[in-house]
Amino acid sequence: MKQNTFVPLFFLSRVNFALLALTALLAYCPRHADAAEQPNFIIIFTDDQGYGDLGCFGSETIKTPNIDRLAAEGRTYKSFYTACSVCSPSRAALLTGSYPKRVGLHQHVLFPQSNHGLNPAEYTIADHLGSQGYATACVGKWHLGHHPETLPRANGFDSYFGIPYSNDMNHPDNKGKPRLPSDTLWKDQASAVTMWKTPLVQNEEIIEVPVDQRTITRRYTDRAIEFITANKEKPFFLYLPHSMPHIPLYVPEDAYDPNPANAYKCVIEHIDAEVGRIADTVRELDLAKETYIIYTSDNGPWLQFKNHGGNAGPLREGKGTTFEGGQRVPCVMWGPGRIPAGTSTDAFTSTLDLLPTIAALAGTPLPEAGNTIDGFDISSTFTSDTSPRDELLFYSSHGDLQGIRKGDWKYLEKAPRKRNNQKNVSSEPQVFLFNLADDIGEQKNLKDSHPEIIARLKKRMHKVNDEITANARPVWRKQVAASK
């Protein structure tokens, strides 16, 4: 009898154990079951990084093993554009899916004394995902307005930790900045705190002045990892716009080479190491199959700073221009099991496309009655070289209409340059026509041989710009009391 009694008890204990295991499994499964519909998103957005500044984009001098691994496990985008060649307009476009001119932020960058910024009425990636139950965080350089009404929490994010504008700007009025050569600043790494007054903001409060720019890249990563870990059981969106490699360049002591010739290399390799920490966290938390990581830059390299600026690779010019080097940027997209590993595409794509693409991947369409946007869902390009995007307008760093790419043809119309007190300068604009399929470096100006293409592109450029101008939405502006 004891034996007969023992057998059922043993059987029951096995059943109880199985039930407990099943209960635990079911408790764990909902997050994974919904992962296909609500994946996590991480956007890593560097500042002034050139097309040729990653190993996976051809760099032979800068070692980026962690980003290269994301590329080896994902897909590189070789024809990926930002919407402007400078900071504020580019960031506005990424978050809203709209040309900077459509949201009123096309006229250069914001400064500490600026009294306007991104209108909280705009619908951002964070607004969309937050409405679907996502945890959202912005960690890094914002540069879309430093007033509380324009900071990340007013634009859909749950939290913010970072600097409100570029790291070469001083709180509160941008005065007192060092006027020293970049090499001198690099050699004196303590200048990060002795010569600059860049503030660090948490939510809407300045918590440090100056922030130590030597450690800021690593501190961003620490915050990012804390956020990912805290939200591993729910869908999350992390927007990580790095301050670097915008000048002045600084790194922690363990990443420092005193030779200024290696300044830019040090900074990119340090960013790469920190990207590795984030990717490793995603893998270690078993979130890889439900997370997308997108790595790109806000615009091309600041070439005038030479060894403190980047490399545009085969592209012409860099930051501040509408040539390819100013707006075609490196892009890596990673999504194991969803984005084919070790692949590359020339699909015509842009940061403008991230909002609608992320909405599609999250299984939540954008509001039909929402703001007009200029982006497309490019998730089809994960497995195809055909993109829904066929054109892109080009605006100067100060918001002047300068060109259009349509298909492989690119037309630019630049105002004549007048330097110093030059006289007798032609009033005719500089006109360029390139076929990017054959001439990625924009070396062969075909303007004289294809007048019909120029006429067609020019007409289309003005038609699209006229629509944007007519339907542009206002920025947020601080109400300044009139003096008595």
XYZ file of C-alpha atoms in Angstrom:
484
model
C 0.000 0.000 0.000
C 2.771 2.390 0.815
C 4.228 1.752 -2.553
C 0.864 2.342 -4.222
C 0.425 5.460 -2.138
C 3.891 6.684 -3.061
C 3.379 6.355 -6.770
C 0.371 8.714 -6.945
C 2.087 11.198 -4.668
C 5.146 11.157 -6.875
C 2.929 11.541 -9.903
C 1.118 14.470 -8.296
C 4.372 16.143 -7.425
C 5.413 15.821 -11.055
C 2.087 17.290 -12.132
C 2.420 20.143 -9.638
C 5.926 20.841 -10.862
C 4.730 20.828 -14.444
C 1.882 23.183 -13.564
C 4.264 25.511 -11.803
C 6.608 25.424 -14.792
C 3.721 26.032 -17.184
C 2.482 28.942 -15.054
C 5.931 30.477 -15.088
C 6.187 29.953 -18.830
C 2.826 31.548 -19.455
C 3.801 34.482 -17.268
C 6.911 34.915 -19.386
C 5.351 34.284 -22.790
C 3.093 37.324 -23.270
C 6.035 39.694 -23.838
C 7.545 37.268 -26.368
C 4.248 36.372 -27.952
C 3.603 40.038 -28.636
C 7.190 40.745 -29.657
C 6.422 40.426 -33.360
C 3.729 43.075 -32.958
C 5.500 45.265 -30.404
C 9.250 44.969 -30.925
C 11.732 47.209 -29.147
C 13.453 50.013 -31.048
C 16.869 51.571 -30.427
C 18.050 54.461 -32.609
C 21.703 55.426 -32.149
C 22.303 58.782 -33.832
C 25.859 60.120 -33.937
C 26.775 63.747 -34.610
C 28.792 64.725 -37.709
C 29.965 61.194 -38.535
C 31.034 60.691 -42.125
C 30.037 58.043 -44.639
C 33.539 56.575 -44.559
C 34.013 56.419 -40.783
C 33.030 52.792 -40.099
C 34.822 49.595 -40.965
C 31.666 48.251 -42.598
C 31.597 51.387 -44.796
C 35.191 51.073 -45.922
C 37.309 52.750 -43.239
C 40.822 51.319 -43.127
C 42.012 53.461 -40.229
C 39.139 53.438 -37.708
C 38.356 50.116 -36.022
C 34.656 49.604 -35.306
C 34.247 45.884 -34.505
C 30.977 46.273 -32.593
C 29.153 48.267 -35.256
C 30.679 46.001 -37.882
C 29.193 43.040 -36.008
C 25.747 44.678 -36.146
C 26.305 45.021 -39.890
C 27.448 41.402 -40.208
C 24.297 40.321 -38.361
C 22.115 42.874 -40.159
C 22.035 45.140 -43.202
C 23.997 48.185 -44.341
C 22.175 50.964 -46.185
C 24.438 52.595 -48.751
C 21.955 55.188 -50.052
C 20.537 56.504 -46.783
C 20.015 60.257 -46.342
C 19.331 62.755 -43.625
C 16.947 65.616 -44.418
C 19.534 68.340 -43.812
C 23.276 68.745 -43.437
C 23.175 70.325 -39.942
C 21.923 69.303 -36.505
C 18.542 70.780 -35.561
C 16.757 70.360 -38.908
C 18.092 66.826 -39.244
C 16.842 65.791 -35.786
C 13.423 67.336 -36.335
C 13.039 65.327 -39.535
C 14.001 62.028 -37.920
C 11.515 62.338 -35.064
C 8.575 63.733 -37.067
C 9.021 62.089 -40.480
C 8.648 65.555 -41.996
C 10.935 67.853 -43.932
C 12.402 70.451 -41.544
C 10.644 73.188 -43.492
C 7.294 71.505 -42.875
C 7.827 71.794 -39.105
C 9.444 75.249 -39.222
C 12.926 74.145 -38.165
C 14.790 74.506 -41.449
C 16.663 77.743 -40.842
C 19.934 76.501 -39.364
C 20.491 75.281 -35.796
C 19.223 76.356 -32.394
C 21.448 78.159 -29.881
C 21.279 78.702 -26.096
C 19.711 82.107 -26.735
C 17.085 80.762 -29.190
C 13.478 81.281 -28.153
C 11.851 78.618 -30.307
C 11.923 74.868 -30.795
C 10.063 71.738 -31.854
C 6.352 72.294 -31.395
C 4.893 69.756 -28.924
C 1.894 69.594 -31.259
C 4.102 67.651 -33.685
C 3.639 63.868 -33.647
C 6.944 62.128 -32.975
C 8.129 58.529 -32.917
C 7.965 58.759 -29.120
C 4.386 60.068 -29.209
C 3.314 57.179 -31.394
C 5.022 54.402 -29.476
C 4.126 55.914 -26.110
C 0.454 55.792 -27.091
C 0.894 52.051 -27.688
C 2.212 51.383 -24.181
C 5.926 51.647 -24.920
C 8.426 52.978 -22.401
C 10.306 55.809 -24.119
C 13.569 57.560 -23.296
C 15.826 60.123 -24.941
C 19.455 59.901 -23.807
C 21.896 62.301 -25.433
C 21.988 65.524 -27.441
C 18.500 66.949 -28.094
C 19.060 70.232 -29.994
C 15.387 70.904 -30.729
C 14.900 73.598 -28.101
C 16.126 73.927 -24.519
C 12.945 75.423 -23.031
C 10.792 73.019 -20.981
C 7.999 73.303 -23.544
C 10.287 71.883 -26.260
C 12.389 69.322 -24.405
C 11.883 65.551 -24.900
C 9.163 65.043 -22.280
C 7.024 67.622 -24.074
C 7.515 65.618 -27.265
C 6.485 62.135 -26.229
C 9.391 60.812 -24.161
C 8.965 59.545 -20.607
C 12.426 60.719 -19.573
C 15.424 62.685 -20.756
C 19.113 62.724 -19.849
C 21.587 64.669 -21.965
C 22.768 68.003 -23.281
C 20.150 70.334 -24.802
C 22.276 71.618 -27.704
C 25.699 71.097 -29.265
C 28.737 70.484 -27.079
C 30.456 73.597 -28.472
C 27.750 75.839 -26.981
C 27.850 77.480 -23.554
C 25.117 78.006 -20.987
C 23.309 80.374 -20.719
C 24.031 82.756 -23.621
C 26.736 80.992 -25.651
C 29.381 83.473 -24.521
C 32.835 82.834 -23.113
C 33.713 79.944 -25.411
C 37.410 79.098 -25.837
C 38.983 80.345 -29.039
C 41.748 77.785 -29.264
C 42.835 75.367 -31.987
C 41.211 71.951 -31.780
C 44.604 70.279 -31.301
C 45.243 72.442 -28.241
C 41.908 71.502 -26.704
C 42.533 67.817 -27.392
C 45.915 67.916 -25.680
C 44.285 69.555 -22.641
C 41.442 67.144 -21.920
C 40.696 69.005 -18.691
C 39.457 71.842 -20.907
C 36.201 69.861 -21.047
C 35.371 71.308 -17.641
C 37.686 74.308 -17.374
C 36.791 76.039 -20.654
C 33.281 74.912 -21.581
C 29.942 75.476 -19.852
C 27.780 72.912 -21.601
C 24.884 71.903 -19.316
C 23.612 68.412 -18.532
C 19.832 68.179 -18.246
C 17.701 65.547 -16.562
C 14.085 65.813 -17.657
C 13.727 69.619 -17.517
C 16.326 70.434 -14.857
C 19.969 71.356 -15.357
C 21.875 69.040 -13.010
C 25.489 69.853 -13.979
C 27.335 72.828 -15.460
C 29.665 72.043 -17.034
C 29.093 68.432 -17.942
C 32.329 66.483 -18.174
C 32.530 65.791 -21.891
C 35.316 63.283 -21.340
C 32.856 60.842 -19.808
C 29.552 61.851 -21.396
C 29.509 59.155 -24.093
C 29.953 56.474 -21.442
C 27.397 58.058 -19.126
C 24.860 58.063 -21.952
C 25.504 54.354 -22.361
C 25.126 53.720 -18.636
C 21.716 55.431 -18.684
C 20.707 53.585 -21.831
C 21.548 50.230 -20.288
C 19.636 51.120 -17.120
C 16.597 51.968 -19.243
C 16.791 48.778 -21.320
C 17.207 46.619 -18.235
C 14.367 48.294 -16.354
C 11.993 47.791 -19.290
C 13.030 44.340 -20.486
C 9.538 42.948 -19.771
C 7.701 45.553 -21.847
C 8.225 47.150 -25.242
C 10.555 50.144 -25.250
C 11.926 52.862 -27.512
C 15.382 54.278 -26.831
C 16.549 57.319 -28.800
C 20.286 57.768 -28.216
C 21.625 60.838 -30.075
C 25.312 61.023 -29.157
C 27.040 64.383 -28.660
C 30.143 63.093 -30.434
C 31.971 63.254 -32.776
C 30.865 66.910 -32.956
C 33.789 69.114 -31.961
C 35.274 69.659 -29.388
C 36.357 66.033 -29.082
C 36.819 64.375 -25.698
C 37.131 60.797 -24.453
C 37.737 59.109 -21.085
C 41.324 58.455 -20.037
C 41.289 54.791 -21.046
C 40.332 55.741 -24.630
C 42.719 58.714 -24.948
C 45.659 59.048 -27.298
C 47.536 62.332 -26.700
C 48.442 62.613 -30.377
C 45.826 64.993 -31.840
C 46.228 63.313 -35.224
C 44.285 60.419 -33.707
C 41.596 62.500 -31.986
C 38.712 61.630 -34.310
C 39.745 57.977 -34.460
C 39.725 57.788 -30.648
C 36.217 59.223 -30.430
C 34.669 56.910 -33.032
C 36.343 53.856 -31.544
C 35.071 54.870 -28.104
C 31.531 55.252 -29.479
C 31.893 51.827 -31.059
C 32.858 50.283 -27.720
C 29.803 51.859 -26.087
C 27.550 50.607 -28.887
C 28.968 47.179 -28.123
C 27.887 47.490 -24.500
C 24.322 48.283 -25.567
C 24.171 45.452 -28.102
C 25.616 43.018 -25.555
C 22.966 44.072 -23.041
C 20.218 43.343 -25.582
C 21.730 39.929 -26.288
C 22.309 39.058 -22.623
C 18.714 39.951 -21.729
C 17.521 37.633 -24.517
C 15.896 40.549 -26.350
C 17.720 40.255 -29.684
C 14.859 38.577 -31.550
C 12.434 41.296 -30.527
C 14.651 44.374 -30.881
C 15.649 46.552 -33.822
C 18.820 48.635 -33.613
C 19.335 51.435 -36.149
C 22.716 53.166 -36.239
C 23.237 56.298 -38.326
C 24.451 59.927 -38.257
C 22.705 63.300 -38.295
C 24.769 64.594 -41.247
C 28.151 64.265 -42.886
C 31.610 65.097 -41.497
C 32.805 68.570 -40.539
C 35.709 68.505 -42.954
C 37.127 71.912 -42.105
C 38.306 70.514 -38.764
C 40.569 68.007 -40.542
C 41.850 65.466 -37.983
C 38.944 66.444 -35.691
C 36.413 65.879 -38.476
C 35.467 62.715 -40.284
C 35.743 61.204 -43.722
C 33.052 61.254 -46.395
C 34.655 58.298 -48.165
C 33.850 58.398 -51.903
C 31.351 61.243 -51.484
C 31.788 64.917 -52.350
C 32.086 67.550 -49.603
C 30.582 67.171 -46.121
C 28.555 68.846 -43.386
C 26.804 72.072 -44.346
C 26.481 71.188 -48.027
C 23.852 69.539 -50.203
C 26.429 67.432 -51.994
C 26.285 63.738 -51.118
C 28.898 64.033 -48.370
C 26.633 66.400 -46.466
C 23.527 64.234 -46.332
C 24.272 60.659 -47.392
C 25.274 58.961 -44.158
C 26.239 55.489 -42.949
C 23.309 53.397 -41.740
C 23.179 49.929 -40.213
C 19.891 48.189 -39.372
C 19.889 45.126 -37.103
C 16.997 42.805 -36.357
C 17.998 39.127 -36.052
C 15.516 36.841 -37.754
C 13.820 39.779 -39.490
C 16.640 41.585 -41.288
C 18.873 39.206 -43.290
C 22.374 38.967 -41.854
C 25.398 40.190 -43.747
C 23.433 42.001 -46.429
C 23.681 45.432 -48.016
C 21.351 47.557 -50.103
C 21.403 50.658 -52.270
C 17.685 51.225 -51.650
C 16.946 54.981 -51.631
C 15.991 55.687 -48.010
C 16.054 58.459 -45.397
C 15.698 59.302 -41.723
C 12.342 60.764 -42.824
C 11.196 57.169 -43.231
C 11.875 55.978 -39.692
C 8.582 57.148 -38.133
C 6.260 55.356 -40.582
C 8.550 52.313 -40.692
C 8.625 51.951 -36.925
C 4.860 52.404 -36.775
C 4.442 49.602 -39.315
C 6.839 47.292 -37.483
C 4.975 47.969 -34.234
C 1.725 47.022 -35.957
C 0.134 50.376 -35.183
C -0.717 52.636 -38.141
C -0.200 56.354 -37.794
C -3.348 58.395 -37.055
C -5.284 59.087 -40.251
C -6.164 62.565 -39.040
C -2.598 63.364 -38.043
C -0.066 65.789 -39.464
C 1.096 65.386 -43.060
C 4.505 63.710 -43.174
C 7.083 63.037 -45.869
C 8.293 59.583 -44.869
C 7.542 56.112 -46.216
C 7.391 52.674 -44.650
C 10.696 51.184 -45.831
C 10.429 47.866 -43.988
C 10.209 46.189 -47.413
C 13.854 47.163 -47.985
C 14.914 44.675 -45.296
C 14.705 42.035 -48.023
C 14.504 44.085 -51.218
C 16.534 46.742 -53.030
C 13.347 48.459 -54.164
C 12.234 51.374 -52.011
C 8.928 53.253 -51.899
C 11.013 56.437 -51.805
C 11.808 57.844 -55.225
C 12.732 61.452 -54.420
C 14.252 63.741 -51.820
C 14.458 67.528 -51.692
C 17.697 69.186 -50.651
C 17.707 72.369 -48.563
C 20.780 74.334 -47.537
C 21.844 74.550 -43.912
C 19.863 77.809 -43.737
C 16.747 76.385 -45.349
C 17.107 77.515 -48.946
C 15.798 75.127 -51.575
C 18.791 73.788 -53.502
C 17.923 70.564 -55.229
C 16.209 67.243 -55.682
C 17.173 63.649 -56.193
C 14.653 61.654 -58.205
C 15.601 58.090 -58.948
C 19.293 58.141 -59.820
C 19.272 61.744 -61.045
C 20.255 64.592 -58.767
C 19.802 68.259 -59.620
C 21.356 71.083 -57.581
C 20.913 74.818 -58.028
C 23.158 76.857 -55.782
C 23.281 80.637 -55.440
C 26.515 82.140 -56.806
C 29.329 82.422 -54.313
C 30.596 85.870 -53.472
C 33.636 86.047 -51.265
C 34.965 89.128 -49.500
C 34.377 92.187 -51.707
C 34.378 90.432 -55.063
C 32.882 92.442 -57.904
C 31.366 91.344 -61.172
C 30.154 88.066 -59.710
C 27.632 86.341 -61.957
C 24.064 86.441 -60.726
C 23.395 83.085 -62.354
C 23.137 80.120 -60.003
C 25.546 77.212 -60.132
C 23.734 74.294 -61.730
C 24.689 70.643 -61.304
C 23.219 67.441 -62.679
C 24.574 64.077 -61.595
C 23.649 60.475 -62.286
C 24.360 58.872 -58.922
C 24.150 55.348 -60.296
C 27.368 56.011 -62.215
C 28.847 58.883 -60.230
C 28.415 58.625 -56.468
C 31.237 61.158 -56.036
C 29.422 63.839 -58.089
C 32.411 64.508 -60.330
C 30.658 64.550 -63.733
C 28.352 67.521 -64.174
C 25.913 66.549 -66.931
C 23.975 69.830 -66.977
C 24.852 70.661 -70.577
C 23.900 67.290 -72.036
C 20.498 66.751 -70.436
C 18.495 70.018 -70.411
C 15.216 68.083 -70.577
C 16.034 66.234 -67.345
C 16.976 69.494 -65.645
C 13.672 71.058 -66.690
C 11.711 68.085 -65.383
C 13.554 67.912 -62.048
C 13.386 71.660 -61.496
C 9.641 71.677 -62.082
C 9.113 68.784 -59.669
C 11.410 70.348 -57.040
C 9.415 73.577 -56.972
C 6.067 71.783 -56.972
C 6.954 69.742 -53.872
C 8.514 72.734 -52.133
C 5.452 74.881 -52.856
C 3.210 72.287 -51.189
C 5.480 72.106 -48.132
C 5.636 75.918 -47.886
C 1.860 76.252 -48.159
C 1.251 73.650 -45.449
C 4.155 74.360 -43.102
C 3.344 74.117 -39.424
C 4.553 76.611 -36.793
C 7.386 76.022 -34.366
C 6.856 76.642 -30.674
C 7.904 80.197 -29.732
C 8.488 81.653 -26.332
C 6.235 84.576 -25.603
C 8.500 87.518 -24.841
C 6.857 90.331 -22.927
C 6.878 93.623 -24.791
C 9.017 96.294 -23.173
C 7.158 99.266 -21.726
